[in-house]
Amino acid sequence: DLISQPLLCPSVGTNARSQIDAVFARAGGASLQPIVDSHNSALLLTYVEQGLGIALTSLSPILMREFESRLAFREVSHLFESEEVILAQRERRYAAPHVDDFVRLVEACSKT
């Protein structure tokens, strides 16, 4: 049903767009032809707010809070693979204290 709607999506080549394209392909849908694509999720949400269409994009909680009083959001992350995130640093270097704090915070959050 979404294919027939005016869609706003992340730009081709982004991880979010690759995952969206893969979900549509697995569902046997036609090739995704958004009316607008952008690397900027805030811009996509602004276009939705102006009535241009429906956006499929990943959002930070901060950005969602900024628009939640003006737009309706539907959680569909269960349809997509999870995104792997890595922390890279130079070899044989001690991590800065703020990096160690960040790693501990992420590990604590992942245990809940």
Backbone atoms as SQL, in Angstrom:
CREATE TABLE atoms (id INTEGER PRIMARY KEY, chain TEXT, resi INTEGER, resn TEXT, atom TEXT, x REAL, y REAL, z REAL);
INSERT INTO atoms VALUES
  (1, 'A', 1, 'ASP', 'N', 0.817, -1.217, 0.000),
  (2, 'A', 1, 'ASP', 'CA', 0.000, 0.000, 0.000),
  (3, 'A', 1, 'ASP', 'C', 0.852, 1.269, 0.000),
  (4, 'A', 2, 'LEU', 'N', 2.025, 1.196, 0.633),
  (5, 'A', 2, 'LEU', 'CA', 2.867, 2.393, 0.699),
  (6, 'A', 2, 'LEU', 'C', 3.396, 2.826, -0.662),
  (7, 'A', 3, 'ILE', 'N', 3.607, 1.868, -1.565),
  (8, 'A', 3, 'ILE', 'CA', 4.144, 2.196, -2.891),
  (9, 'A', 3, 'ILE', 'C', 3.250, 3.195, -3.618),
  (10, 'A', 4, 'SER', 'N', 1.953, 3.136, -3.370),
  (11, 'A', 4, 'SER', 'CA', 1.039, 4.041, -4.071),
  (12, 'A', 4, 'SER', 'C', 0.978, 5.436, -3.441),
  (13, 'A', 5, 'GLN', 'N', 1.632, 5.612, -2.297),
  (14, 'A', 5, 'GLN', 'CA', 1.617, 6.903, -1.607),
  (15, 'A', 5, 'GLN', 'C', 2.824, 7.747, -2.021),
  (16, 'A', 6, 'PRO', 'N', 2.729, 9.071, -1.906),
  (17, 'A', 6, 'PRO', 'CA', 3.903, 9.917, -2.148),
  (18, 'A', 6, 'PRO', 'C', 4.898, 9.727, -0.998),
  (19, 'A', 7, 'LEU', 'N', 6.039, 9.117, -1.301),
  (20, 'A', 7, 'LEU', 'CA', 7.016, 8.758, -0.271),
  (21, 'A', 7, 'LEU', 'C', 8.196, 9.714, -0.252),
  (22, 'A', 8, 'LEU', 'N', 8.673, 9.974, 0.949),
  (23, 'A', 8, 'LEU', 'CA', 9.880, 10.756, 1.171),
  (24, 'A', 8, 'LEU', 'C', 10.840, 9.828, 1.905),
  (25, 'A', 9, 'CYS', 'N', 12.045, 9.666, 1.390),
  (26, 'A', 9, 'CYS', 'CA', 12.966, 8.652, 1.916),
  (27, 'A', 9, 'CYS', 'C', 14.378, 9.199, 2.074),
  (28, 'A', 10, 'PRO', 'N', 15.202, 8.478, 2.843),
  (29, 'A', 10, 'PRO', 'CA', 16.625, 8.818, 2.884),
  (30, 'A', 10, 'PRO', 'C', 17.242, 8.650, 1.496),
  (31, 'A', 11, 'SER', 'N', 18.332, 9.322, 1.258),
  (32, 'A', 11, 'SER', 'CA', 18.989, 9.290, -0.052),
  (33, 'A', 11, 'SER', 'C', 19.548, 7.910, -0.379),
  (34, 'A', 12, 'VAL', 'N', 19.596, 7.605, -1.677),
  (35, 'A', 12, 'VAL', 'CA', 20.206, 6.373, -2.159),
  (36, 'A', 12, 'VAL', 'C', 21.657, 6.333, -1.678),
  (37, 'A', 13, 'GLY', 'N', 22.074, 5.168, -1.228),
  (38, 'A', 13, 'GLY', 'CA', 23.443, 5.004, -0.744),
  (39, 'A', 13, 'GLY', 'C', 23.569, 5.076, 0.762),
  (40, 'A', 14, 'THR', 'N', 22.539, 5.593, 1.436),
  (41, 'A', 14, 'THR', 'CA', 22.586, 5.607, 2.897),
  (42, 'A', 14, 'THR', 'C', 22.174, 4.244, 3.429),
  (43, 'A', 15, 'ASN', 'N', 22.589, 3.929, 4.641),
  (44, 'A', 15, 'ASN', 'CA', 22.229, 2.646, 5.237),
  (45, 'A', 15, 'ASN', 'C', 20.721, 2.521, 5.404),
  (46, 'A', 16, 'ALA', 'N', 20.085, 3.588, 5.848),
  (47, 'A', 16, 'ALA', 'CA', 18.628, 3.538, 6.048),
  (48, 'A', 16, 'ALA', 'C', 17.912, 3.253, 4.731),
  (49, 'A', 17, 'ARG', 'N', 18.331, 3.889, 3.648),
  (50, 'A', 17, 'ARG', 'CA', 17.684, 3.670, 2.349),
  (51, 'A', 17, 'ARG', 'C', 17.920, 2.239, 1.858),
  (52, 'A', 18, 'SER', 'N', 19.121, 1.724, 2.063),
  (53, 'A', 18, 'SER', 'CA', 19.417, 0.348, 1.651),
  (54, 'A', 18, 'SER', 'C', 18.504, -0.637, 2.367),
  (55, 'A', 19, 'GLN', 'N', 18.273, -0.408, 3.656),
  (56, 'A', 19, 'GLN', 'CA', 17.386, -1.293, 4.420),
  (57, 'A', 19, 'GLN', 'C', 15.938, -1.151, 3.943),
  (58, 'A', 20, 'ILE', 'N', 15.500, 0.050, 3.672),
  (59, 'A', 20, 'ILE', 'CA', 14.135, 0.269, 3.170),
  (60, 'A', 20, 'ILE', 'C', 13.952, -0.422, 1.824),
  (61, 'A', 21, 'ASP', 'N', 14.909, -0.236, 0.909),
  (62, 'A', 21, 'ASP', 'CA', 14.829, -0.887, -0.398),
  (63, 'A', 21, 'ASP', 'C', 14.787, -2.410, -0.256),
  (64, 'A', 22, 'ALA', 'N', 15.584, -2.963, 0.659),
  (65, 'A', 22, 'ALA', 'CA', 15.615, -4.415, 0.860),
  (66, 'A', 22, 'ALA', 'C', 14.273, -4.936, 1.372),
  (67, 'A', 23, 'VAL', 'N', 13.632, -4.212, 2.280),
  (68, 'A', 23, 'VAL', 'CA', 12.327, -4.630, 2.809),
  (69, 'A', 23, 'VAL', 'C', 11.282, -4.626, 1.697),
  (70, 'A', 24, 'PHE', 'N', 11.274, -3.594, 0.864),
  (71, 'A', 24, 'PHE', 'CA', 10.319, -3.541, -0.243),
  (72, 'A', 24, 'PHE', 'C', 10.590, -4.656, -1.244),
  (73, 'A', 25, 'ALA', 'N', 11.849, -4.948, -1.500),
  (74, 'A', 25, 'ALA', 'CA', 12.199, -6.022, -2.442),
  (75, 'A', 25, 'ALA', 'C', 11.745, -7.378, -1.902),
  (76, 'A', 26, 'ARG', 'N', 11.964, -7.630, -0.606),
  (77, 'A', 26, 'ARG', 'CA', 11.533, -8.904, -0.001),
  (78, 'A', 26, 'ARG', 'C', 10.018, -9.049, -0.026),
  (79, 'A', 27, 'ALA', 'N', 9.316, -7.929, 0.065),
  (80, 'A', 27, 'ALA', 'CA', 7.850, -7.967, 0.060),
  (81, 'A', 27, 'ALA', 'C', 7.300, -8.111, -1.355),
  (82, 'A', 28, 'GLY', 'N', 8.183, -8.145, -2.347),
  (83, 'A', 28, 'GLY', 'CA', 7.728, -8.305, -3.725),
  (84, 'A', 28, 'GLY', 'C', 7.162, -7.034, -4.309),
  (85, 'A', 29, 'GLY', 'N', 7.421, -5.918, -3.651),
  (86, 'A', 29, 'GLY', 'CA', 6.881, -4.646, -4.127),
  (87, 'A', 29, 'GLY', 'C', 7.643, -4.112, -5.316),
  (88, 'A', 30, 'ALA', 'N', 7.056, -3.153, -5.939),
  (89, 'A', 30, 'ALA', 'CA', 7.704, -2.482, -7.061),
  (90, 'A', 30, 'ALA', 'C', 8.903, -1.694, -6.540),
  (91, 'A', 31, 'SER', 'N', 9.727, -1.264, -7.440),
  (92, 'A', 31, 'SER', 'CA', 10.881, -0.466, -7.071),
  (93, 'A', 31, 'SER', 'C', 10.412, 0.830, -6.409),
  (94, 'A', 32, 'LEU', 'N', 11.069, 1.189, -5.351),
  (95, 'A', 32, 'LEU', 'CA', 10.715, 2.389, -4.603),
  (96, 'A', 32, 'LEU', 'C', 11.068, 3.633, -5.420),
  (97, 'A', 33, 'GLN', 'N', 10.112, 4.510, -5.615),
  (98, 'A', 33, 'GLN', 'CA', 10.310, 5.751, -6.369),
  (99, 'A', 33, 'GLN', 'C', 9.827, 6.931, -5.526),
  (100, 'A', 34, 'PRO', 'N', 10.622, 7.352, -4.534),
  (101, 'A', 34, 'PRO', 'CA', 10.171, 8.465, -3.695),
  (102, 'A', 34, 'PRO', 'C', 10.083, 9.773, -4.473),
  (103, 'A', 35, 'ILE', 'N', 9.201, 10.639, -4.036),
  (104, 'A', 35, 'ILE', 'CA', 9.085, 11.943, -4.687),
  (105, 'A', 35, 'ILE', 'C', 10.204, 12.872, -4.223),
  (106, 'A', 36, 'VAL', 'N', 10.759, 12.600, -3.042),
  (107, 'A', 36, 'VAL', 'CA', 11.871, 13.373, -2.488),
  (108, 'A', 36, 'VAL', 'C', 12.773, 12.409, -1.736),
  (109, 'A', 37, 'ASP', 'N', 14.089, 12.595, -1.875),
  (110, 'A', 37, 'ASP', 'CA', 15.005, 11.892, -0.982),
  (111, 'A', 37, 'ASP', 'C', 16.020, 12.899, -0.452),
  (112, 'A', 38, 'SER', 'N', 16.506, 12.635, 0.748),
  (113, 'A', 38, 'SER', 'CA', 17.416, 13.568, 1.398),
  (114, 'A', 38, 'SER', 'C', 18.246, 12.845, 2.445),
  (115, 'A', 39, 'HIS', 'N', 19.446, 13.353, 2.688),
  (116, 'A', 39, 'HIS', 'CA', 20.284, 12.849, 3.777),
  (117, 'A', 39, 'HIS', 'C', 19.814, 13.428, 5.118),
  (118, 'A', 40, 'ASN', 'N', 18.930, 14.393, 5.077),
  (119, 'A', 40, 'ASN', 'CA', 18.533, 15.135, 6.264),
  (120, 'A', 40, 'ASN', 'C', 17.121, 14.732, 6.704),
  (121, 'A', 41, 'SER', 'N', 17.023, 13.990, 7.821),
  (122, 'A', 41, 'SER', 'CA', 15.714, 13.531, 8.306),
  (123, 'A', 41, 'SER', 'C', 14.817, 14.687, 8.729),
  (124, 'A', 42, 'ALA', 'N', 15.404, 15.740, 9.295),
  (125, 'A', 42, 'ALA', 'CA', 14.590, 16.902, 9.694),
  (126, 'A', 42, 'ALA', 'C', 13.927, 17.529, 8.473),
  (127, 'A', 43, 'LEU', 'N', 14.635, 17.562, 7.358),
  (128, 'A', 43, 'LEU', 'CA', 14.059, 18.104, 6.132),
  (129, 'A', 43, 'LEU', 'C', 12.904, 17.223, 5.647),
  (130, 'A', 44, 'LEU', 'N', 13.075, 15.896, 5.707),
  (131, 'A', 44, 'LEU', 'CA', 11.991, 14.991, 5.314),
  (132, 'A', 44, 'LEU', 'C', 10.754, 15.226, 6.176),
  (133, 'A', 45, 'LEU', 'N', 10.950, 15.389, 7.474),
  (134, 'A', 45, 'LEU', 'CA', 9.811, 15.618, 8.376),
  (135, 'A', 45, 'LEU', 'C', 9.156, 16.968, 8.104),
  (136, 'A', 46, 'THR', 'N', 9.936, 17.958, 7.743),
  (137, 'A', 46, 'THR', 'CA', 9.377, 19.260, 7.390),
  (138, 'A', 46, 'THR', 'C', 8.495, 19.134, 6.148),
  (139, 'A', 47, 'TYR', 'N', 8.938, 18.348, 5.183),
  (140, 'A', 47, 'TYR', 'CA', 8.118, 18.122, 3.984),
  (141, 'A', 47, 'TYR', 'C', 6.825, 17.382, 4.316),
  (142, 'A', 48, 'VAL', 'N', 6.881, 16.422, 5.239),
  (143, 'A', 48, 'VAL', 'CA', 5.656, 15.736, 5.682),
  (144, 'A', 48, 'VAL', 'C', 4.725, 16.751, 6.326),
  (145, 'A', 49, 'GLU', 'N', 5.286, 17.592, 7.159),
  (146, 'A', 49, 'GLU', 'CA', 4.499, 18.625, 7.843),
  (147, 'A', 49, 'GLU', 'C', 3.814, 19.559, 6.839),
  (148, 'A', 50, 'GLN', 'N', 4.429, 19.775, 5.700),
  (149, 'A', 50, 'GLN', 'CA', 3.861, 20.635, 4.662),
  (150, 'A', 50, 'GLN', 'C', 2.865, 19.886, 3.774),
  (151, 'A', 51, 'GLY', 'N', 2.688, 18.580, 4.026),
  (152, 'A', 51, 'GLY', 'CA', 1.692, 17.818, 3.300),
  (153, 'A', 51, 'GLY', 'C', 2.170, 17.157, 2.015),
  (154, 'A', 52, 'LEU', 'N', 3.484, 17.036, 1.836),
  (155, 'A', 52, 'LEU', 'CA', 3.990, 16.455, 0.589),
  (156, 'A', 52, 'LEU', 'C', 3.866, 14.936, 0.523),
  (157, 'A', 53, 'GLY', 'N', 3.821, 14.258, 1.657),
  (158, 'A', 53, 'GLY', 'CA', 3.730, 12.799, 1.615),
  (159, 'A', 53, 'GLY', 'C', 4.051, 12.157, 2.946),
  (160, 'A', 54, 'ILE', 'N', 4.461, 10.894, 2.871),
  (161, 'A', 54, 'ILE', 'CA', 4.791, 10.074, 4.041),
  (162, 'A', 54, 'ILE', 'C', 6.290, 9.832, 4.025),
  (163, 'A', 55, 'ALA', 'N', 6.943, 9.974, 5.165),
  (164, 'A', 55, 'ALA', 'CA', 8.386, 9.743, 5.240),
  (165, 'A', 55, 'ALA', 'C', 8.682, 8.385, 5.857),
  (166, 'A', 56, 'LEU', 'N', 9.636, 7.692, 5.264),
  (167, 'A', 56, 'LEU', 'CA', 10.213, 6.484, 5.839),
  (168, 'A', 56, 'LEU', 'C', 11.662, 6.830, 6.142),
  (169, 'A', 57, 'THR', 'N', 12.009, 6.936, 7.413),
  (170, 'A', 57, 'THR', 'CA', 13.364, 7.348, 7.767),
  (171, 'A', 57, 'THR', 'C', 13.697, 6.912, 9.182),
  (172, 'A', 58, 'SER', 'N', 14.974, 6.907, 9.502),
  (173, 'A', 58, 'SER', 'CA', 15.391, 6.658, 10.880),
  (174, 'A', 58, 'SER', 'C', 15.492, 8.002, 11.586),
  (175, 'A', 59, 'LEU', 'N', 15.163, 8.005, 12.870),
  (176, 'A', 59, 'LEU', 'CA', 15.129, 9.265, 13.623),
  (177, 'A', 59, 'LEU', 'C', 15.835, 9.127, 14.957),
  (178, 'A', 60, 'SER', 'N', 16.447, 10.198, 15.353),
  (179, 'A', 60, 'SER', 'CA', 16.962, 10.262, 16.718),
  (180, 'A', 60, 'SER', 'C', 15.792, 10.611, 17.630),
  (181, 'A', 61, 'PRO', 'N', 15.854, 10.194, 18.891),
  (182, 'A', 61, 'PRO', 'CA', 14.782, 10.560, 19.828),
  (183, 'A', 61, 'PRO', 'C', 14.609, 12.075, 19.947),
  (184, 'A', 62, 'ILE', 'N', 15.683, 12.817, 19.822),
  (185, 'A', 62, 'ILE', 'CA', 15.614, 14.281, 19.927),
  (186, 'A', 62, 'ILE', 'C', 14.797, 14.845, 18.778),
  (187, 'A', 63, 'LEU', 'N', 15.049, 14.365, 17.575),
  (188, 'A', 63, 'LEU', 'CA', 14.308, 14.852, 16.408),
  (189, 'A', 63, 'LEU', 'C', 12.841, 14.446, 16.488),
  (190, 'A', 64, 'MET', 'N', 12.582, 13.249, 16.968),
  (191, 'A', 64, 'MET', 'CA', 11.189, 12.804, 17.104),
  (192, 'A', 64, 'MET', 'C', 10.437, 13.696, 18.097),
  (193, 'A', 65, 'ARG', 'N', 11.078, 14.018, 19.219),
  (194, 'A', 65, 'ARG', 'CA', 10.438, 14.897, 20.206),
  (195, 'A', 65, 'ARG', 'C', 10.142, 16.275, 19.615),
  (196, 'A', 66, 'GLU', 'N', 11.023, 16.739, 18.747),
  (197, 'A', 66, 'GLU', 'CA', 10.833, 18.060, 18.144),
  (198, 'A', 66, 'GLU', 'C', 9.568, 18.110, 17.281),
  (199, 'A', 67, 'PHE', 'N', 9.232, 16.994, 16.630),
  (200, 'A', 67, 'PHE', 'CA', 8.101, 16.967, 15.700),
  (201, 'A', 67, 'PHE', 'C', 6.863, 16.251, 16.248),
  (202, 'A', 68, 'GLU', 'N', 6.956, 15.622, 17.420),
  (203, 'A', 68, 'GLU', 'CA', 5.868, 14.748, 17.879),
  (204, 'A', 68, 'GLU', 'C', 4.543, 15.467, 18.116),
  (205, 'A', 69, 'SER', 'N', 4.565, 16.750, 18.386),
  (206, 'A', 69, 'SER', 'CA', 3.299, 17.463, 18.599),
  (207, 'A', 69, 'SER', 'C', 2.632, 17.842, 17.270),
  (208, 'A', 70, 'ARG', 'N', 3.382, 17.696, 16.159),
  (209, 'A', 70, 'ARG', 'CA', 2.854, 18.124, 14.863),
  (210, 'A', 70, 'ARG', 'C', 2.661, 16.991, 13.861),
  (211, 'A', 71, 'LEU', 'N', 3.283, 15.836, 14.113),
  (212, 'A', 71, 'LEU', 'CA', 3.199, 14.701, 13.188),
  (213, 'A', 71, 'LEU', 'C', 2.850, 13.428, 13.952),
  (214, 'A', 72, 'ALA', 'N', 2.286, 12.476, 13.253),
  (215, 'A', 72, 'ALA', 'CA', 2.013, 11.156, 13.841),
  (216, 'A', 72, 'ALA', 'C', 3.128, 10.207, 13.391),
  (217, 'A', 73, 'PHE', 'N', 3.695, 9.462, 14.323),
  (218, 'A', 73, 'PHE', 'CA', 4.769, 8.521, 14.031),
  (219, 'A', 73, 'PHE', 'C', 4.267, 7.101, 14.243),
  (220, 'A', 74, 'ARG', 'N', 4.706, 6.197, 13.414),
  (221, 'A', 74, 'ARG', 'CA', 4.391, 4.772, 13.575),
  (222, 'A', 74, 'ARG', 'C', 5.702, 4.006, 13.605),
  (223, 'A', 75, 'GLU', 'N', 5.896, 3.228, 14.639),
  (224, 'A', 75, 'GLU', 'CA', 7.106, 2.425, 14.817),
  (225, 'A', 75, 'GLU', 'C', 7.064, 1.225, 13.882),
  (226, 'A', 76, 'VAL', 'N', 8.034, 1.113, 12.992),
  (227, 'A', 76, 'VAL', 'CA', 8.098, -0.019, 12.058),
  (228, 'A', 76, 'VAL', 'C', 9.493, -0.658, 12.060),
  (229, 'A', 77, 'SER', 'N', 10.280, -0.387, 13.101),
  (230, 'A', 77, 'SER', 'CA', 11.650, -0.905, 13.137),
  (231, 'A', 77, 'SER', 'C', 11.688, -2.430, 13.132),
  (232, 'A', 78, 'HIS', 'N', 10.609, -3.077, 13.562),
  (233, 'A', 78, 'HIS', 'CA', 10.584, -4.548, 13.561),
  (234, 'A', 78, 'HIS', 'C', 10.645, -5.118, 12.138),
  (235, 'A', 79, 'LEU', 'N', 10.381, -4.297, 11.142),
  (236, 'A', 79, 'LEU', 'CA', 10.440, -4.745, 9.746),
  (237, 'A', 79, 'LEU', 'C', 11.854, -4.680, 9.168),
  (238, 'A', 80, 'PHE', 'N', 12.758, -4.057, 9.902),
  (239, 'A', 80, 'PHE', 'CA', 14.095, -3.815, 9.385),
  (240, 'A', 80, 'PHE', 'C', 15.149, -4.493, 10.244),
  (241, 'A', 81, 'GLU', 'N', 16.286, -4.788, 9.608),
  (242, 'A', 81, 'GLU', 'CA', 17.405, -5.358, 10.342),
  (243, 'A', 81, 'GLU', 'C', 17.968, -4.294, 11.270),
  (244, 'A', 82, 'SER', 'N', 18.646, -4.756, 12.307),
  (245, 'A', 82, 'SER', 'CA', 19.279, -3.780, 13.189),
  (246, 'A', 82, 'SER', 'C', 20.569, -3.291, 12.537),
  (247, 'A', 83, 'GLU', 'N', 20.950, -2.118, 12.901),
  (248, 'A', 83, 'GLU', 'CA', 22.160, -1.517, 12.345),
  (249, 'A', 83, 'GLU', 'C', 23.302, -1.732, 13.317),
  (250, 'A', 84, 'GLU', 'N', 24.414, -2.242, 12.816),
  (251, 'A', 84, 'GLU', 'CA', 25.575, -2.427, 13.661),
  (252, 'A', 84, 'GLU', 'C', 26.335, -1.124, 13.763),
  (253, 'A', 85, 'VAL', 'N', 26.761, -0.816, 14.978),
  (254, 'A', 85, 'VAL', 'CA', 27.557, 0.375, 15.230),
  (255, 'A', 85, 'VAL', 'C', 28.839, -0.072, 15.905),
  (256, 'A', 86, 'ILE', 'N', 29.949, 0.446, 15.449),
  (257, 'A', 86, 'ILE', 'CA', 31.231, 0.081, 16.047),
  (258, 'A', 86, 'ILE', 'C', 31.903, 1.324, 16.595),
  (259, 'A', 87, 'LEU', 'N', 32.795, 1.111, 17.527),
  (260, 'A', 87, 'LEU', 'CA', 33.632, 2.179, 18.059),
  (261, 'A', 87, 'LEU', 'C', 35.041, 1.874, 17.578),
  (262, 'A', 88, 'ALA', 'N', 35.627, 2.758, 16.803),
  (263, 'A', 88, 'ALA', 'CA', 36.968, 2.553, 16.270),
  (264, 'A', 88, 'ALA', 'C', 37.927, 3.544, 16.908),
  (265, 'A', 89, 'GLN', 'N', 39.089, 3.048, 17.260),
  (266, 'A', 89, 'GLN', 'CA', 40.120, 3.930, 17.774),
  (267, 'A', 89, 'GLN', 'C', 41.463, 3.404, 17.317),
  (268, 'A', 90, 'ARG', 'N', 42.491, 4.201, 17.412),
  (269, 'A', 90, 'ARG', 'CA', 43.814, 3.791, 16.969),
  (270, 'A', 90, 'ARG', 'C', 44.320, 2.641, 17.823),
  (271, 'A', 91, 'GLU', 'N', 45.048, 1.739, 17.175),
  (272, 'A', 91, 'GLU', 'CA', 45.594, 0.595, 17.893),
  (273, 'A', 91, 'GLU', 'C', 46.654, 1.027, 18.887),
  (274, 'A', 92, 'ARG', 'N', 46.774, 0.222, 19.929),
  (275, 'A', 92, 'ARG', 'CA', 47.797, 0.403, 20.966),
  (276, 'A', 92, 'ARG', 'C', 47.763, 1.788, 21.590),
  (277, 'A', 93, 'ARG', 'N', 46.571, 2.308, 21.730),
  (278, 'A', 93, 'ARG', 'CA', 46.381, 3.593, 22.410),
  (279, 'A', 93, 'ARG', 'C', 45.415, 3.367, 23.556),
  (280, 'A', 94, 'TYR', 'N', 45.645, 4.060, 24.632),
  (281, 'A', 94, 'TYR', 'CA', 44.693, 4.005, 25.730),
  (282, 'A', 94, 'TYR', 'C', 43.508, 4.894, 25.378),
  (283, 'A', 95, 'ALA', 'N', 42.334, 4.418, 25.705),
  (284, 'A', 95, 'ALA', 'CA', 41.140, 5.212, 25.430),
  (285, 'A', 95, 'ALA', 'C', 41.094, 6.401, 26.384),
  (286, 'A', 96, 'ALA', 'N', 40.611, 7.512, 25.868),
  (287, 'A', 96, 'ALA', 'CA', 40.425, 8.692, 26.713),
  (288, 'A', 96, 'ALA', 'C', 39.337, 8.387, 27.740),
  (289, 'A', 97, 'PRO', 'N', 39.371, 9.023, 28.894),
  (290, 'A', 97, 'PRO', 'CA', 38.367, 8.735, 29.934),
  (291, 'A', 97, 'PRO', 'C', 36.921, 8.873, 29.445),
  (292, 'A', 98, 'HIS', 'N', 36.644, 9.854, 28.606),
  (293, 'A', 98, 'HIS', 'CA', 35.267, 10.023, 28.121),
  (294, 'A', 98, 'HIS', 'C', 34.863, 8.876, 27.192),
  (295, 'A', 99, 'VAL', 'N', 35.819, 8.272, 26.495),
  (296, 'A', 99, 'VAL', 'CA', 35.515, 7.126, 25.637),
  (297, 'A', 99, 'VAL', 'C', 35.177, 5.919, 26.509),
  (298, 'A', 100, 'ASP', 'N', 35.971, 5.685, 27.551),
  (299, 'A', 100, 'ASP', 'CA', 35.670, 4.590, 28.484),
  (300, 'A', 100, 'ASP', 'C', 34.302, 4.794, 29.136),
  (301, 'A', 101, 'ASP', 'N', 33.990, 6.024, 29.514),
  (302, 'A', 101, 'ASP', 'CA', 32.677, 6.310, 30.107),
  (303, 'A', 101, 'ASP', 'C', 31.549, 5.992, 29.125),
  (304, 'A', 102, 'PHE', 'N', 31.741, 6.358, 27.868),
  (305, 'A', 102, 'PHE', 'CA', 30.741, 6.088, 26.842),
  (306, 'A', 102, 'PHE', 'C', 30.533, 4.584, 26.667),
  (307, 'A', 103, 'VAL', 'N', 31.614, 3.825, 26.586),
  (308, 'A', 103, 'VAL', 'CA', 31.520, 2.366, 26.423),
  (309, 'A', 103, 'VAL', 'C', 30.781, 1.749, 27.610),
  (310, 'A', 104, 'ARG', 'N', 31.101, 2.179, 28.813),
  (311, 'A', 104, 'ARG', 'CA', 30.405, 1.647, 30.002),
  (312, 'A', 104, 'ARG', 'C', 28.910, 1.975, 29.961),
  (313, 'A', 105, 'LEU', 'N', 28.577, 3.175, 29.534),
  (314, 'A', 105, 'LEU', 'CA', 27.178, 3.588, 29.436),
  (315, 'A', 105, 'LEU', 'C', 26.423, 2.723, 28.421),
  (316, 'A', 106, 'VAL', 'N', 27.012, 2.514, 27.251),
  (317, 'A', 106, 'VAL', 'CA', 26.370, 1.691, 26.220),
  (318, 'A', 106, 'VAL', 'C', 26.212, 0.260, 26.707),
  (319, 'A', 107, 'GLU', 'N', 27.250, -0.286, 27.330),
  (320, 'A', 107, 'GLU', 'CA', 27.165, -1.660, 27.845),
  (321, 'A', 107, 'GLU', 'C', 26.079, -1.776, 28.910),
  (322, 'A', 108, 'ALA', 'N', 25.962, -0.789, 29.784),
  (323, 'A', 108, 'ALA', 'CA', 24.917, -0.827, 30.827),
  (324, 'A', 108, 'ALA', 'C', 23.536, -0.751, 30.208),
  (325, 'A', 109, 'CYS', 'N', 23.362, 0.072, 29.194),
  (326, 'A', 109, 'CYS', 'CA', 22.055, 0.187, 28.525),
  (327, 'A', 109, 'CYS', 'C', 21.689, -1.073, 27.777),
  (328, 'A', 110, 'SER', 'N', 22.668, -1.760, 27.222),
  (329, 'A', 110, 'SER', 'CA', 22.373, -2.963, 26.442),
  (330, 'A', 110, 'SER', 'C', 21.994, -4.145, 27.325),
  (331, 'A', 111, 'LYS', 'N', 22.291, -4.065, 28.620),
  (332, 'A', 111, 'LYS', 'CA', 21.952, -5.149, 29.549),
  (333, 'A', 111, 'LYS', 'C', 20.531, -5.037, 30.061),
  (334, 'A', 112, 'THR', 'N', 19.895, -3.885, 29.840),
  (335, 'A', 112, 'THR', 'CA', 18.522, -3.687, 30.344),
  (336, 'A', 112, 'THR', 'C', 17.497, -4.115, 29.352);
